[in-house]
PDB file of C-alpha atoms in Angstrom:
ATOM      1  CA  MET A 727       8.461 -16.561  13.775  1.00 63.00           C
ATOM      2  CA  ASN A 728       4.708 -16.653  14.367  1.00 79.00           C
ATOM      3  CA  GLU A 729       3.046 -13.396  13.416  1.00 85.00           C
ATOM      4  CA  THR A 730      -0.566 -12.567  12.682  1.00 89.00           C
ATOM      5  CA  MET A 731      -0.629 -11.099   9.181  1.00 93.00           C
ATOM      6  CA  VAL A 732      -3.853  -9.306   8.227  1.00 93.00           C
ATOM      7  CA  CYS A 733      -5.247  -7.566   5.178  1.00 95.00           C
ATOM      8  CA  VAL A 734      -7.735  -4.857   6.160  1.00 95.00           C
ATOM      9  CA  VAL A 735      -9.968  -2.747   3.897  1.00 95.00           C
ATOM     10  CA  GLY A 736     -11.278   0.515   5.333  1.00 95.00           C
ATOM     11  CA  ASN A 737     -11.113   4.314   5.279  1.00 95.00           C
ATOM     12  CA  VAL A 738      -8.400   6.668   6.508  1.00 95.00           C
ATOM     13  CA  ALA A 739      -9.896   8.173   9.694  1.00 94.00           C
ATOM     14  CA  THR A 740      -7.126  10.642  10.645  1.00 93.00           C
ATOM     15  CA  GLN A 741      -4.554  12.556   8.658  1.00 93.00           C
ATOM     16  CA  PRO A 742      -1.224  10.659   8.716  1.00 93.00           C
ATOM     17  CA  VAL A 743       1.243  11.987  11.292  1.00 93.00           C
ATOM     18  CA  TYR A 744       4.793  11.923   9.914  1.00 93.00           C
ATOM     19  CA  ARG A 745       7.910  11.942  12.095  1.00 91.00           C
ATOM     20  CA  GLU A 746      11.583  11.577  11.268  1.00 90.00           C
ATOM     21  CA  PRO A 747      13.379  10.297  14.400  1.00 86.00           C
ATOM     22  CA  ALA A 748      16.971   9.070  14.381  1.00 88.00           C
ATOM     23  CA  ALA A 749      15.779   5.491  13.710  1.00 87.00           C
ATOM     24  CA  GLY A 750      14.233   6.548  10.385  1.00 90.00           C
ATOM     25  CA  PRO A 751      10.963   7.934   9.020  1.00 93.00           C
ATOM     26  CA  SER A 752       7.727   6.835  10.685  1.00 93.00           C
ATOM     27  CA  ALA A 753       4.065   7.604  10.008  1.00 94.00           C
ATOM     28  CA  ARG A 754       0.843   6.625  11.709  1.00 93.00           C
ATOM     29  CA  PHE A 755      -2.858   7.070  11.024  1.00 95.00           C
ATOM     30  CA  ARG A 756      -6.151   5.637  12.218  1.00 95.00           C
ATOM     31  CA  LEU A 757      -8.063   3.277   9.959  1.00 96.00           C
ATOM     32  CA  ALA A 758     -11.847   2.819  10.284  1.00 95.00           C
ATOM     33  CA  VAL A 759     -13.251  -0.540   9.197  1.00 95.00           C
ATOM     34  CA  THR A 760     -17.054  -0.784   9.158  1.00 93.00           C
ATOM     35  CA  SER A 761     -18.823  -4.049   8.450  1.00 91.00           C
ATOM     36  CA  ARG A 762     -21.924  -3.926   6.261  1.00 89.00           C
ATOM     37  CA  TYR A 763     -24.845  -6.300   6.268  1.00 90.00           C
ATOM     38  CA  TRP A 764     -28.159  -6.738   4.443  1.00 91.00           C
ATOM     39  CA  ASP A 765     -31.066  -5.579   6.640  1.00 89.00           C
ATOM     40  CA  ARG A 766     -34.011  -7.768   5.601  1.00 91.00           C
ATOM     41  CA  GLU A 767     -36.584  -5.574   7.347  1.00 91.00           C
ATOM     42  CA  LYS A 768     -35.495  -2.438   5.457  1.00 89.00           C
ATOM     43  CA  SER A 769     -34.407  -4.288   2.293  1.00 90.00           C
ATOM     44  CA  ALA A 770     -31.229  -2.229   2.254  1.00 92.00           C
ATOM     45  CA  TRP A 771     -27.585  -2.424   3.244  1.00 91.00           C
ATOM     46  CA  ALA A 772     -26.821  -1.170   6.751  1.00 91.00           C
ATOM     47  CA  ASP A 773     -23.612  -0.301   8.577  1.00 89.00           C
ATOM     48  CA  GLY A 774     -22.522  -2.566  11.400  1.00 90.00           C
ATOM     49  CA  HIS A 775     -19.884  -2.048  14.072  1.00 92.00           C
ATOM     50  CA  THR A 776     -16.823   0.086  13.247  1.00 94.00           C
ATOM     51  CA  ASN A 777     -13.373  -1.134  14.291  1.00 94.00           C
ATOM     52  CA  PHE A 778     -10.491   1.334  14.520  1.00 94.00           C
ATOM     53  CA  PHE A 779      -6.854   0.362  13.986  1.00 95.00           C
ATOM     54  CA  THR A 780      -3.705   2.452  14.364  1.00 94.00           C
ATOM     55  CA  VAL A 781      -1.588   1.810  11.286  1.00 96.00           C
ATOM     56  CA  TRP A 782       2.174   2.274  11.631  1.00 95.00           C
ATOM     57  CA  ALA A 783       4.435   2.640   8.586  1.00 95.00           C
ATOM     58  CA  ASN A 784       8.230   2.900   8.581  1.00 94.00           C
ATOM     59  CA  ARG A 785      11.003   4.006   6.231  1.00 93.00           C
ATOM     60  CA  GLN A 786       9.980   4.638   2.606  1.00 93.00           C
ATOM     61  CA  LEU A 787       6.438   3.348   3.214  1.00 94.00           C
ATOM     62  CA  ALA A 788       6.026   6.096   5.841  1.00 94.00           C
ATOM     63  CA  VAL A 789       7.229   8.804   3.444  1.00 93.00           C
ATOM     64  CA  ASN A 790       4.912   7.614   0.669  1.00 93.00           C
ATOM     65  CA  ALA A 791       1.898   7.122   2.963  1.00 93.00           C
ATOM     66  CA  ALA A 792       2.225  10.623   4.408  1.00 92.00           C
ATOM     67  CA  ALA A 793       2.400  12.100   0.901  1.00 91.00           C
ATOM     68  CA  SER A 794      -0.436  10.007  -0.554  1.00 92.00           C
ATOM     69  CA  LEU A 795      -3.176   9.499   2.049  1.00 93.00           C
ATOM     70  CA  ASN A 796      -5.959  11.842   3.136  1.00 93.00           C
ATOM     71  CA  VAL A 797      -8.907  11.502   5.514  1.00 94.00           C
ATOM     72  CA  GLY A 798     -11.835   9.575   4.057  1.00 93.00           C
ATOM     73  CA  GLU A 799      -9.918   7.765   1.318  1.00 94.00           C
ATOM     74  CA  PRO A 800     -10.533   4.020   0.948  1.00 95.00           C
ATOM     75  CA  VAL A 801      -7.372   1.972   1.479  1.00 96.00           C
ATOM     76  CA  VAL A 802      -6.139  -1.600   1.749  1.00 96.00           C
ATOM     77  CA  VAL A 803      -3.539  -2.238   4.467  1.00 96.00           C
ATOM     78  CA  GLN A 804      -1.500  -5.408   4.864  1.00 97.00           C
ATOM     79  CA  GLY A 805       0.683  -5.963   7.892  1.00 96.00           C
ATOM     80  CA  ARG A 806       1.269  -7.531  11.290  1.00 95.00           C
ATOM     81  CA  LEU A 807      -1.568  -7.248  13.812  1.00 95.00           C
ATOM     82  CA  LYS A 808      -0.528  -6.321  17.345  1.00 93.00           C
ATOM     83  CA  VAL A 809      -3.140  -6.201  20.117  1.00 92.00           C
ATOM     84  CA  ARG A 810      -1.957  -4.277  23.173  1.00 89.00           C
ATOM     85  CA  THR A 811      -3.437  -4.078  26.643  1.00 90.00           C
ATOM     86  CA  GLU A 812      -2.604  -1.030  28.719  1.00 87.00           C
ATOM     87  CA  ALA A 813      -3.451  -0.650  32.398  1.00 85.00           C
ATOM     88  CA  ARG A 814      -3.073   2.753  34.052  1.00 82.00           C
ATOM     89  CA  ASP A 815      -3.547   3.572  37.711  1.00 81.00           C
ATOM     90  CA  GLY A 816      -7.094   4.653  38.495  1.00 80.00           C
ATOM     91  CA  GLN A 817      -8.365   4.000  34.964  1.00 83.00           C
ATOM     92  CA  GLN A 818      -9.926   1.128  33.108  1.00 86.00           C
ATOM     93  CA  THR A 819      -7.722  -1.242  31.166  1.00 88.00           C
ATOM     94  CA  ARG A 820      -7.499  -0.172  27.530  1.00 88.00           C
ATOM     95  CA  VAL A 821      -7.063  -2.478  24.568  1.00 88.00           C
ATOM     96  CA  SER A 822      -5.758  -1.202  21.228  1.00 89.00           C
ATOM     97  CA  ALA A 823      -5.200  -2.903  17.912  1.00 92.00           C
ATOM     98  CA  ASP A 824      -2.217  -1.743  15.857  1.00 94.00           C
ATOM     99  CA  ILE A 825      -1.111  -2.813  12.412  1.00 95.00           C
ATOM    100  CA  ASP A 826       2.595  -2.654  11.572  1.00 95.00           C
ATOM    101  CA  ALA A 827       2.093  -2.075   7.835  1.00 96.00           C
ATOM    102  CA  VAL A 828       4.012  -3.890   5.141  1.00 96.00           C
ATOM    103  CA  ALA A 829       1.935  -2.478   2.249  1.00 96.00           C
ATOM    104  CA  ILE A 830      -0.666   0.287   1.912  1.00 96.00           C
ATOM    105  CA  GLY A 831      -2.638   1.169  -1.194  1.00 94.00           C
ATOM    106  CA  HIS A 832      -5.800   2.875  -2.358  1.00 94.00           C
ATOM    107  CA  ASP A 833      -8.816   0.570  -2.788  1.00 92.00           C
ATOM    108  CA  LEU A 834      -9.366   0.645  -6.557  1.00 92.00           C
ATOM    109  CA  ALA A 835     -12.761  -1.039  -6.176  1.00 91.00           C
ATOM    110  CA  ARG A 836     -14.030   2.314  -4.898  1.00 91.00           C
ATOM    111  CA  GLY A 837     -12.109   4.825  -6.999  1.00 89.00           C
ATOM    112  CA  THR A 838      -9.101   5.520  -9.176  1.00 90.00           C
ATOM    113  CA  SER A 839      -5.530   6.358  -8.307  1.00 87.00           C
ATOM    114  CA  ALA A 840      -2.508   7.621 -10.245  1.00 87.00           C
ATOM    115  CA  PHE A 841       0.774   5.930  -9.350  1.00 85.00           C
ATOM    116  CA  ARG A 842       3.999   7.947  -9.283  1.00 84.00           C
ATOM    117  CA  ARG A 843       7.261   6.166  -8.586  1.00 84.00           C
ATOM    118  CA  ALA A 844       9.134   7.681  -5.638  1.00 77.00           C
ATOM    119  CA  GLY A 845      12.516   9.246  -6.332  1.00 72.00           C
ATOM    120  CA  LYS A 846      15.518   7.097  -5.519  1.00 65.00           C
ATOM    121  CA  PRO A 847      17.709   8.138  -2.583  1.00 59.00           C
ATOM    122  CA  GLU A 848      21.156   9.560  -3.340  1.00 55.00           C
ATOM    123  CA  GLY A 849      24.049   7.125  -3.566  1.00 47.00           C
ATOM    124  CA  THR A 850      22.242   4.475  -5.607  1.00 49.00           C
ATOM    125  CA  ALA A 851      23.638   2.846  -8.733  1.00 50.00           C
ATOM    126  CA  PRO A 852      23.849   5.139 -11.754  1.00 52.00           C
ATOM    127  CA  GLN A 853      21.085   4.978 -14.350  1.00 58.00           C
ATOM    128  CA  ARG A 854      21.806   2.736 -17.324  1.00 61.00           C
ATOM    129  CA  PRO A 855      21.228   4.257 -20.746  1.00 65.00           C
ATOM    130  CA  GLU A 856      18.011   3.354 -22.551  1.00 64.00           C
ATOM    131  CA  PRO A 857      18.568   0.451 -25.013  1.00 64.00           C
ATOM    132  CA  GLN A 858      18.429   1.194 -28.741  1.00 63.00           C
ATOM    133  CA  TRP A 859      15.116  -0.415 -29.725  1.00 65.00           C
ATOM    134  CA  GLU A 860      14.844   0.895 -33.279  1.00 68.00           C
ATOM    135  CA  THR A 861      16.479  -0.945 -36.174  1.00 64.00           C
ATOM    136  CA  PRO A 862      18.886   1.299 -38.116  1.00 64.00           C
ATOM    137  CA  GLU A 863      18.034   1.810 -41.798  1.00 68.00           C
ATOM    138  CA  GLY A 864      19.439  -0.825 -44.131  1.00 63.00           C
ATOM    139  CA  GLU A 865      19.520  -3.591 -41.493  1.00 60.00           C
ATOM    140  CA  SER A 866      17.048  -6.447 -41.235  1.00 57.00           C
ATOM    141  CA  ALA A 867      14.715  -6.485 -38.253  1.00 52.00           C
ATOM    142  CA  ASP A 868      15.085 -10.296 -38.081  1.00 55.00           C
ATOM    143  CA  PRO A 869      18.193 -11.673 -36.392  1.00 51.00           C
ATOM    144  CA  PRO A 870      20.473 -13.612 -38.790  1.00 51.00           C
ATOM    145  CA  ALA A 871      19.850 -16.924 -36.975  1.00 52.00           C
ATOM    146  CA  GLN A 872      16.179 -16.796 -37.994  1.00 50.00           C
ATOM    147  CA  GLN A 873      16.849 -16.394 -41.747  1.00 50.00           C
ATOM    148  CA  SER A 874      16.695 -19.570 -43.814  1.00 49.00           C
ATOM    149  CA  PRO A 875      19.963 -20.960 -45.241  1.00 50.00           C
ATOM    150  CA  GLU A 876      18.616 -20.484 -48.789  1.00 52.00           C
ATOM    151  CA  ALA A 877      17.985 -16.785 -48.205  1.00 49.00           C
ATOM    152  CA  VAL A 878      21.512 -16.319 -46.902  1.00 50.00           C
ATOM    153  CA  ALA A 879      23.039 -18.179 -49.879  1.00 52.00           C
ATOM    154  CA  VAL A 880      21.060 -16.157 -52.459  1.00 50.00           C
ATOM    155  CA  THR A 881      22.051 -12.765 -51.111  1.00 47.00           C
TER     156      THR A 881
END
């Protein structure tokens, strides 16, 4: 299937709106992407045009985005670009650009973030016990296959 995948770097412009309809969790927020250019006359960086995208997240991505994102934070969004044209009676035709997000993360080039793994939903496979990494006293840390035949014969 032909889809337009994009990776967009910008700032969260609106607080994420979280909903839980029958189809599953959904969240949306607006993303502001401003281009920057070097102004030779002022010898300084200047802001260019700002594009706004509506970012849509579903399922677990929606839950995590709603819990993690706040207005003004720099983020990287990857997903499918959808450009929509809407014509209403008596009004001008409106064009909107939406991104159906596949991945969302904080932009670590502009700050730090602390990752916390989301809890697993109920009904998943039981946790396996942690392996025993320490060697019990009196045993060799080397496996027997790595010992030389002479060392085995002497002992």
